[in-house]
Coordinates of C-alpha atoms in Angstrom, one line a residue:
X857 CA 0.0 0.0 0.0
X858 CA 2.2 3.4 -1.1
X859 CA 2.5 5.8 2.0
X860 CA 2.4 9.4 1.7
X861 CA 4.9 11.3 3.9
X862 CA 4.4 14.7 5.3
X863 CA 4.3 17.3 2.2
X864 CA 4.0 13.9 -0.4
X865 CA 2.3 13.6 -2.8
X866 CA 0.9 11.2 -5.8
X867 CA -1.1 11.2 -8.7
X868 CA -4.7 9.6 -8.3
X869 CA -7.3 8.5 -11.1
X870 CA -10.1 10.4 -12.3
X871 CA -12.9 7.5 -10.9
X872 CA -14.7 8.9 -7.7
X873 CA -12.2 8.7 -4.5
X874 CA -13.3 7.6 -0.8
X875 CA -11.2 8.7 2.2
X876 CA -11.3 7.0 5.2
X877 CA -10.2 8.4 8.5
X878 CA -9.1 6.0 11.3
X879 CA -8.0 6.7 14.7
X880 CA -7.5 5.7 18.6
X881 CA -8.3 7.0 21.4
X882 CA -11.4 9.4 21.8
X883 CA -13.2 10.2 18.8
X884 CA -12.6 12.7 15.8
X885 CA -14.7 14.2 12.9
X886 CA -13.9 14.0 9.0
X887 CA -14.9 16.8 7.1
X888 CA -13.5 18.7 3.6
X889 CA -13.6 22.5 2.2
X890 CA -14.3 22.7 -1.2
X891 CA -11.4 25.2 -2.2
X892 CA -10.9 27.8 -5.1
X893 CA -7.8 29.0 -6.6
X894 CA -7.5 31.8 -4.4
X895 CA -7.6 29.7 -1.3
X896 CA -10.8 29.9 0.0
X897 CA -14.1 28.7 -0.4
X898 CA -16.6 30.5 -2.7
X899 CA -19.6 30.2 -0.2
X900 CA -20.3 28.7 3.5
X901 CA -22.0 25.6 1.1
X902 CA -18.2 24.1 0.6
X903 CA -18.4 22.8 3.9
X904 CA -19.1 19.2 4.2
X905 CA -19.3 17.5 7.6
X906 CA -22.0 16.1 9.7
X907 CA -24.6 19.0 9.7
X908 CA -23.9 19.5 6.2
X909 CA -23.7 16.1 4.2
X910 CA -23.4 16.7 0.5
X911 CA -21.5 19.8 -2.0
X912 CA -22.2 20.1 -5.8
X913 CA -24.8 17.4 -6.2
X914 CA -22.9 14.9 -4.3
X915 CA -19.6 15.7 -6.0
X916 CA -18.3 15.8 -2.1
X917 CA -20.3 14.0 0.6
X918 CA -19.7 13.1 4.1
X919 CA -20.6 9.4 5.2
X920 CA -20.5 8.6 8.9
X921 CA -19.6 5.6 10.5
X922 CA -21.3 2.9 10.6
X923 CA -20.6 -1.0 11.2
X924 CA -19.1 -1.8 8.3
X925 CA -16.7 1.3 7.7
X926 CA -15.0 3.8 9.7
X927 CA -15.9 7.5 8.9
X928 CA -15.6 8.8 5.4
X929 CA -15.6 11.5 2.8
X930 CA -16.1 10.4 -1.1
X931 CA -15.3 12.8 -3.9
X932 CA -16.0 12.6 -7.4
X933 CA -13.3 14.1 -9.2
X934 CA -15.1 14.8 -12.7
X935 CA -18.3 16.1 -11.4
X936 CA -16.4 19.0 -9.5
X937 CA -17.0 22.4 -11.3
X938 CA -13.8 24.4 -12.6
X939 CA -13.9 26.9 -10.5
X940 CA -13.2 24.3 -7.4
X941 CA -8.9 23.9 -7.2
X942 CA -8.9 21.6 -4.7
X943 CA -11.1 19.5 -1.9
X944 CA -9.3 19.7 1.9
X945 CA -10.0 16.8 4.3
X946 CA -9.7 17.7 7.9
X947 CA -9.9 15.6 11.1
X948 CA -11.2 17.9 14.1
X949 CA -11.9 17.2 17.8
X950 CA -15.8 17.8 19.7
X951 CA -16.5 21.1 18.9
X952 CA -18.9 21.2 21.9
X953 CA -15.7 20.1 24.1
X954 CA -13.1 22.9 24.2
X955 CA -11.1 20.2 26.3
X956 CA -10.6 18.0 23.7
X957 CA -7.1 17.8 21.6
X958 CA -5.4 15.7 19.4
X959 CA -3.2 14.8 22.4
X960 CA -5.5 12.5 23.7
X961 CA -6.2 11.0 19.7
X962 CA -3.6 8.6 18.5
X963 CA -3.0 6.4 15.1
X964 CA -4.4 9.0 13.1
X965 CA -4.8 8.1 9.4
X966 CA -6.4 9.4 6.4
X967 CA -6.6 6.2 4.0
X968 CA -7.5 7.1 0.1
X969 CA -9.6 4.2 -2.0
X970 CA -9.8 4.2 -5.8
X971 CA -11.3 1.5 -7.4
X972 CA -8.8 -0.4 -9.4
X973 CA -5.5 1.6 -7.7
X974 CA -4.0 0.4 -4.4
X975 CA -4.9 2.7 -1.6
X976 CA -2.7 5.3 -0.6
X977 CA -2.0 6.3 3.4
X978 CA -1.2 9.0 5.2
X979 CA -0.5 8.3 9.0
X980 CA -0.6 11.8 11.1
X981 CA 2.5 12.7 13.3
X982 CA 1.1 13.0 16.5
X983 CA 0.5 16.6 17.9
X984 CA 0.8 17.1 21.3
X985 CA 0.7 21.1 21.3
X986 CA -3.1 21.5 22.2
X987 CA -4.2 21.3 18.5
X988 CA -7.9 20.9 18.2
X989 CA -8.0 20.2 14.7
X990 CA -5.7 19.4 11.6
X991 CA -5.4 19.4 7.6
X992 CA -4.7 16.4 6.8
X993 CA -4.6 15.6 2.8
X994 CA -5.7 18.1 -0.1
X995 CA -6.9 16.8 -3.6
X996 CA -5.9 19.0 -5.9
X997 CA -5.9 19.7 -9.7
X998 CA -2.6 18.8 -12.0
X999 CA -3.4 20.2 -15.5
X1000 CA -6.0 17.4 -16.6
X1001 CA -5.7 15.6 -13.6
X1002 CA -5.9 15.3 -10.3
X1003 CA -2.9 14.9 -7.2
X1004 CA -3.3 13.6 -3.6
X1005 CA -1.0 15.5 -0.9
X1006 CA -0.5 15.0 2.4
X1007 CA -0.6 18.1 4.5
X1008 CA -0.2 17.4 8.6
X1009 CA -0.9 20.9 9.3
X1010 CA -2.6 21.1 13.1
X1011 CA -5.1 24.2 14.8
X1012 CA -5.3 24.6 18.1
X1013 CA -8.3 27.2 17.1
X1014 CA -10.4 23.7 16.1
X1015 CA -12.6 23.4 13.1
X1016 CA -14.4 26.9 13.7
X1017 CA -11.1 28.1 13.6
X1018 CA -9.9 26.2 10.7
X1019 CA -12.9 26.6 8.8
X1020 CA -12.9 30.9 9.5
X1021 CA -9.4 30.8 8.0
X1022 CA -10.9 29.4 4.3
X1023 CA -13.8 31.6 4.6
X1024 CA -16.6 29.7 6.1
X1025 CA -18.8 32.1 8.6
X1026 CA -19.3 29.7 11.8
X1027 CA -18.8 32.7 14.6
X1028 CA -21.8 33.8 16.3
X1029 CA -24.0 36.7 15.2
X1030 CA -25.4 39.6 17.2
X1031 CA -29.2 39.6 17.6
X1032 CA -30.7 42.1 14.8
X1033 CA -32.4 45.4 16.0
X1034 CA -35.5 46.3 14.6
X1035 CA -33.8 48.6 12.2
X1036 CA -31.4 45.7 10.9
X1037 CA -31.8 43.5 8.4
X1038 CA -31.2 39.9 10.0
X1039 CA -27.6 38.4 9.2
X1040 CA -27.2 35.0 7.7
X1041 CA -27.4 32.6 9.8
X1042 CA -23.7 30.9 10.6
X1043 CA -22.9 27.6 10.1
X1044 CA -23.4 25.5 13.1
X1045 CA -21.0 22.9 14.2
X1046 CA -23.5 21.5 16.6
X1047 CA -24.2 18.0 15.9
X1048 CA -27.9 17.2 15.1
X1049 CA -29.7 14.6 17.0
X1050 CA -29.4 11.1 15.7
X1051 CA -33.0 10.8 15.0
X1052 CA -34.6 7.1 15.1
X1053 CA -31.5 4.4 14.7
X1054 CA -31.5 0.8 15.1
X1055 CA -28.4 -0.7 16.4
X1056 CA -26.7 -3.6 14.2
X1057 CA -25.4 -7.2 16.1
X1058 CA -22.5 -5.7 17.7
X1059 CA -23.0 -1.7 16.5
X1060 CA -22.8 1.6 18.5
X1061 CA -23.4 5.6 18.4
X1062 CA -22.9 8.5 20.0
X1063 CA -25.8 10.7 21.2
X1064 CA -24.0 14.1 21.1
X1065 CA -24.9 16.0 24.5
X1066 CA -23.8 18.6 27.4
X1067 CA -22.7 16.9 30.4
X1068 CA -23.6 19.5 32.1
X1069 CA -27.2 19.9 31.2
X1070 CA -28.8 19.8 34.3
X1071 CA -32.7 19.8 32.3
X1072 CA -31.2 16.8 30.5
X1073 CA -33.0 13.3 31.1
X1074 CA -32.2 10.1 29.3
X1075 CA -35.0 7.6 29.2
X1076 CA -34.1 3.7 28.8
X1077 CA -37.0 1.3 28.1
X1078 CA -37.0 -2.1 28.3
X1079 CA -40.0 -3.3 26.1
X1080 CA -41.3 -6.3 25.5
X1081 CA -44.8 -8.2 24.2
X1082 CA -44.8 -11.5 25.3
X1083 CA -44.5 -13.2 22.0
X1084 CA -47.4 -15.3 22.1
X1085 CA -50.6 -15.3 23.7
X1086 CA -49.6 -18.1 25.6
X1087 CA -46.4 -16.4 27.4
X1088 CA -48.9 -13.2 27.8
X1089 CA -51.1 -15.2 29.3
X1090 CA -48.7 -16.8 31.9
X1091 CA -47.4 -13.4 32.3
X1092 CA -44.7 -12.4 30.8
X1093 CA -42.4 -11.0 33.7
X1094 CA -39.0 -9.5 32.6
X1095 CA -37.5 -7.3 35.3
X1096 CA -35.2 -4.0 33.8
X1097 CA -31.8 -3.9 35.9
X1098 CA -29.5 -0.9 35.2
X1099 CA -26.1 -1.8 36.7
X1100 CA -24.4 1.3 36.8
X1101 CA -20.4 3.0 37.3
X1102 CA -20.4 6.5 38.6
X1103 CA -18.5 8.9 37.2
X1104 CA -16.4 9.2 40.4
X1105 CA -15.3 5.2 40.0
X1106 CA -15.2 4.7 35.8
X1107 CA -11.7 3.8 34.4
X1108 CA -10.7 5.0 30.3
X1109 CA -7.8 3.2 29.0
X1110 CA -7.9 -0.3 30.2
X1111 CA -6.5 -3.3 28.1
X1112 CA -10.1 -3.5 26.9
X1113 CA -12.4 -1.3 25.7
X1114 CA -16.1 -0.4 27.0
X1115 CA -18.8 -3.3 26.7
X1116 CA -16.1 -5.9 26.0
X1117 CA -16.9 -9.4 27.7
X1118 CA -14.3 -10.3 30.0
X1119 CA -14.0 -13.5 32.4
X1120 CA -11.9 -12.8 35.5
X1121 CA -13.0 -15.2 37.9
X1122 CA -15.0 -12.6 40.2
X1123 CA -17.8 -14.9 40.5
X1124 CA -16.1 -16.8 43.2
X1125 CA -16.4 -13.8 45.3
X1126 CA -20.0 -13.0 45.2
X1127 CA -22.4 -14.4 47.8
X1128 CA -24.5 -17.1 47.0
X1129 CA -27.6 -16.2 47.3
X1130 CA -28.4 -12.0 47.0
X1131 CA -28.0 -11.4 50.4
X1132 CA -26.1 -8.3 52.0
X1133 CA -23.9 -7.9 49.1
X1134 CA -27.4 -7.1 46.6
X1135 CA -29.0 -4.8 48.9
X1136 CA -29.5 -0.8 48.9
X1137 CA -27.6 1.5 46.6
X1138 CA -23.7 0.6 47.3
X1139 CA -25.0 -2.6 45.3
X1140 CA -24.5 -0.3 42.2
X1141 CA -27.6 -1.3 41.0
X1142 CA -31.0 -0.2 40.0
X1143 CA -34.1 -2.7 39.9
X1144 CA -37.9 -3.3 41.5
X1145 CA -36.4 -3.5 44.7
X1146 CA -33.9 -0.5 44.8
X1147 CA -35.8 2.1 42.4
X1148 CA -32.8 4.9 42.9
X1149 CA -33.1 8.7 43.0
X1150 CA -33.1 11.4 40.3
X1151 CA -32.9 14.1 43.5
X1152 CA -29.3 12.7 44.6
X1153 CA -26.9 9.9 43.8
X1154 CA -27.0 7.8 41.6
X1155 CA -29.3 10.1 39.7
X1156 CA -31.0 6.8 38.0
X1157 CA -34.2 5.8 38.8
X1158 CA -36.7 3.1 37.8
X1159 CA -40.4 3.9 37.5
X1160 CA -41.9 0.7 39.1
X1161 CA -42.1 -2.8 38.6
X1162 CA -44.2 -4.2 35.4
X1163 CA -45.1 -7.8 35.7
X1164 CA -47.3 -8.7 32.8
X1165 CA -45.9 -7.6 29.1
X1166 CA -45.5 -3.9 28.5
X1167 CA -42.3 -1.7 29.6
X1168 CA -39.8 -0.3 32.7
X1169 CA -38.1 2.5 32.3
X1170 CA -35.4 3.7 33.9
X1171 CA -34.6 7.7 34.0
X1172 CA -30.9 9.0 34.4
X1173 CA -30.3 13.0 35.0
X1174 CA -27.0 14.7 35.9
X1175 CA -24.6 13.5 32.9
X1176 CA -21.9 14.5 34.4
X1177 CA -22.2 12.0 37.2
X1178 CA -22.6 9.4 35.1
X1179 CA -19.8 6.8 34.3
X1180 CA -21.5 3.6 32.6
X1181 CA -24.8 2.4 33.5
X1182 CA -25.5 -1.5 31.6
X1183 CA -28.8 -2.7 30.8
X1184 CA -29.9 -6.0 31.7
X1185 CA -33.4 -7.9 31.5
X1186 CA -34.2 -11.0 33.9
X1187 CA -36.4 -13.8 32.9
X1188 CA -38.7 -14.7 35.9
X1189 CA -38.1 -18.8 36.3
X1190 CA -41.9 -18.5 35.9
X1191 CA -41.8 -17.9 32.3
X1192 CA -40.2 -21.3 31.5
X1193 CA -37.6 -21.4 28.9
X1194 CA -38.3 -19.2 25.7
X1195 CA -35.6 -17.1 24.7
X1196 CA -35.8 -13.0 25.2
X1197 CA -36.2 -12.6 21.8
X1198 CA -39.3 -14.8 21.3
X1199 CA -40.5 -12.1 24.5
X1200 CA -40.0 -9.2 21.8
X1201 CA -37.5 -7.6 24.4
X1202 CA -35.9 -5.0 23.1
X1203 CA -33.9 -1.9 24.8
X1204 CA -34.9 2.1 23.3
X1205 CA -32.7 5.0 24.4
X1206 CA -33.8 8.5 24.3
X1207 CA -32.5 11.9 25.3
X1208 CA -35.5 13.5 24.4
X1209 CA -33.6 15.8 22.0
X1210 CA -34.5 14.1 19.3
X1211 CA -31.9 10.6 19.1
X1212 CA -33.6 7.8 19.7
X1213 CA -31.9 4.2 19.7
X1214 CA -33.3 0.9 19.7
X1215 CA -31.1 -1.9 20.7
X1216 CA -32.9 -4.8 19.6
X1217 CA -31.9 -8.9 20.4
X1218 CA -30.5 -10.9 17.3
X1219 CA -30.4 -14.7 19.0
X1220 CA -33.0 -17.1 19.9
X1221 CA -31.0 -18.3 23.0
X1222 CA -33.3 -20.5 25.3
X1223 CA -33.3 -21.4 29.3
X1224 CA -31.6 -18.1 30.1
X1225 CA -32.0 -16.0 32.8
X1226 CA -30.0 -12.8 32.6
X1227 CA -29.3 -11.0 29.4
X1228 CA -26.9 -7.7 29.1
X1229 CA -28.5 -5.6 26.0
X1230 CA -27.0 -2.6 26.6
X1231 CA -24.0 -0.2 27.7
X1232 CA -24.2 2.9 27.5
X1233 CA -20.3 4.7 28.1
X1234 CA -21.1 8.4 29.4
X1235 CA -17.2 8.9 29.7
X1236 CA -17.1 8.7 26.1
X1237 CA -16.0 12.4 24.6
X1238 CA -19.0 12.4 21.7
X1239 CA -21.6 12.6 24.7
X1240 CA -23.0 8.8 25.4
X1241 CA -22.4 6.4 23.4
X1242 CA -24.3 3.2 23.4
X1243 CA -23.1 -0.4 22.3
X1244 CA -24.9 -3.3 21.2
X1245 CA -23.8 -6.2 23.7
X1246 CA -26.4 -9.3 24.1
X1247 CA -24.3 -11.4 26.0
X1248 CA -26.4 -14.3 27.9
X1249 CA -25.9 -15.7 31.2
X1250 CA -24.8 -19.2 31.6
X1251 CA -27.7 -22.5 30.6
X1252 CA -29.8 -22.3 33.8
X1253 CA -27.2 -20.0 35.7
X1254 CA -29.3 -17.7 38.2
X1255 CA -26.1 -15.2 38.8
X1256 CA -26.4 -12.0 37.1
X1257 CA -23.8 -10.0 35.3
X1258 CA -21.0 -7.8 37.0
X1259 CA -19.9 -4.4 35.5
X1260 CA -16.4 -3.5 36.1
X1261 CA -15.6 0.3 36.6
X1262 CA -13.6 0.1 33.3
X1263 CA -16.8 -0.5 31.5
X1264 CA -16.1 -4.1 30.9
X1265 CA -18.5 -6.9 31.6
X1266 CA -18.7 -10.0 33.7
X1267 CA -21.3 -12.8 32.8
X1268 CA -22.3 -15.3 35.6
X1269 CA -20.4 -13.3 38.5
X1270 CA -23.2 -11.5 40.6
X1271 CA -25.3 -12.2 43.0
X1272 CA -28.8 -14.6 43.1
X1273 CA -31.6 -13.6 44.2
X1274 CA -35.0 -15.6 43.0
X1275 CA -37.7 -13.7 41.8
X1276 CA -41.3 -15.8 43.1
X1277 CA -44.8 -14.7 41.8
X1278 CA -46.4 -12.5 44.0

């Protein structure tokens, strides 16, 4: 695969041209300026990034990431008017977190795919001078064709900076007297709610939010129908647990990442049978008998305790509190041995700022009795972000799962405690 060094460059095709941006460590945006002769952009439309998807037709358009590719930028060469010289790709930290640098962001590449042509790299040098943003590779006009350079030129100003410097209005504007015409609106680097997504086997997103939004409350459901009229009629009874990590105990930069599965032999160590250790709120743990608090700690809260088909919910407040909170369903030994899936259990996030995510179940897996759905990482820099897990408890194992305070999660470690009909 040829590399690009910094200041590089090579000669690419004329066929349409994805770029793919990679990195490690906490997360970073892709986005390009559409760029004139004259070095700047000929209106705040050559911008392409999350709030603004798509330049000339879909010439230039921005493709987030999703489960099978990392995030991109795809640029059609020949369908790019004259007057555009080149197309910038830059990589930028969370605008909404001034905190955030490329200090904290490592393996940074910009990867360029052509079909028929090997793909060409260019791996970032790392910056560790508070740079919130960075040009990374320019494709640029060559006579009748078209070059790929590598750039590698960091901003601490970010990508409102960045972007100011090529033209693009993004400051804000002062409110308009009644004499005033009203200015053009700026363009806004807030990211938009996610809208209605469905998690894939294994997927995640980001719900972009302040973690210091005190109005802010995130809803979790766990819903479910029952499946059949015969389950409905027995019952039905799933219970909603929300383990949860408080922002005060979660651990970043373990040897494994958020929601991964791990087996450390904790289970050993739990009490046999609920007892002292699965009482109250140093338990960690919110369920029917240990509804929480949105007034004071652990600002989680369950609304009650549903036993015939329909929903819990669990509501979380204070963000900023908030480390990882894992969602689990429990299978009442009196609904015999039908999988969750053939309940129509299913997990649905909401911020109610408009992202909503379903986390739905993929496997028919029978005579279980805990299943972890859900983990959603509030230490994550985008805002939450919310993994796909559906990992099962052992055959006819009554322990439920263990979250670690580095996000990671034990199956078949916790406590027992038998749920009777009432």
């Amino acid at each position: 695969m040829p590399e690009l060094l910094k200041g590089g460059n090579t000669t690419v095709g004329a066929a349409p041209l994805t770029a793919e941006l990679r990195s490690a460590g906490d997360p970073v945006d892709l986005s390009a300026l559409l760029v004139g002769a004259d070095g700047r952009v000929r209106s705040d439309a050559d911008l392409v990034f999350y709030n603004q998807p798509t330049a000339e037709s879909g010439a230039v358009r921005h493709l987030a990431a999703d489960a099978g590719a990392p995030e991109r930028i795809t640029v059609d060469p020949g369908a790019l008017p004259a007057d555009v010289d080149r197309v910038v790709l830059v990589a930028s930290c969370d605008p909404d977190d001034l905190s955030r640098t490329f200090r904290t962001i490592a393996d940074v590449e910009v990867r360029g795919v052509q079909d028929g042509a090997d793909p060409v790299v260019f791996r970032q040098p790392p910056l560790v001078d508070g740079e919130r943003a960075v040009l990374l590779v320019e494709l640029y006009r060559r006579g009748d064709g078209w070059k790929l350079r590598a750039i590698g030129q960091g901003y601490a100003e970010g990508l409102a900076g960045l972007a100011t410097d090529f033209g693009i209005d993004v400051s804000e504007q002062p409110e308009a007297s009644a004499m005033t015409p009203p200015a053009p609106t700026p363009t806004s680097l807030v990211k938009p709610p996610l809208g209605k997504v469905s998690l894939d086997k294994g997927g995640q997103v980001a719900i972009s939010l302040d973690k210091q939004d005190r109005e802010l409350v995130v809803t979790v459901t766990l819903e479910w129908d029952g499946g059949s009229d015969q389950r409905r009629r027995r019952g039905a009874d799933l219970d909603l647990y929300a383990l949860f990590v408080p922002a005060s105990k979660a651990q970043r930069g373990g040897a494994e990442a958020p929601g991964t599965i791990v087996k450390t032999g904790l289970a050993k160590k739990m009490p046999e049978k609920g007892g002292k250790g699965d009482k109250g709120p140093e338990a960690d743990v919110i369920y029917y008998k240990n509804l929480g608090s949105l007034k004071q700690a652990p600002y989680i809260q369950l609304d009650g305790d549903s036993k015939v088909p329909g929903r819990e919910t669990v509501r979380i407040v204070r963000p900023d509190q908030q480390g990882y909170v894992l969602l689990c369903a429990y299978s009442a030994l009196s609904n015999g041995f039908g999988s969750f899936k053939s309940f129509g259990a299913q997990v649905v996030v909401d911020d109610g700022r408009g992202s909503n995510v379903t986390v739905p179940l993929f496997e028919n897996t029978k005579t279980r009795y805990w299943v972890a759905i859900a983990l959603v990482d509030f230490t994550s820099a985008d805002g939450a972000a919310i993994h796909h897990i559906e990992a099962y408890s052992g055959r006819m194992t009554e322990r439920r799962p263990v979250l670690h305070p580095d996000g990671t999660i034990e199956m078949n470690a916790g406590p027992v405690e038998f749920k009777g009909r009432d």
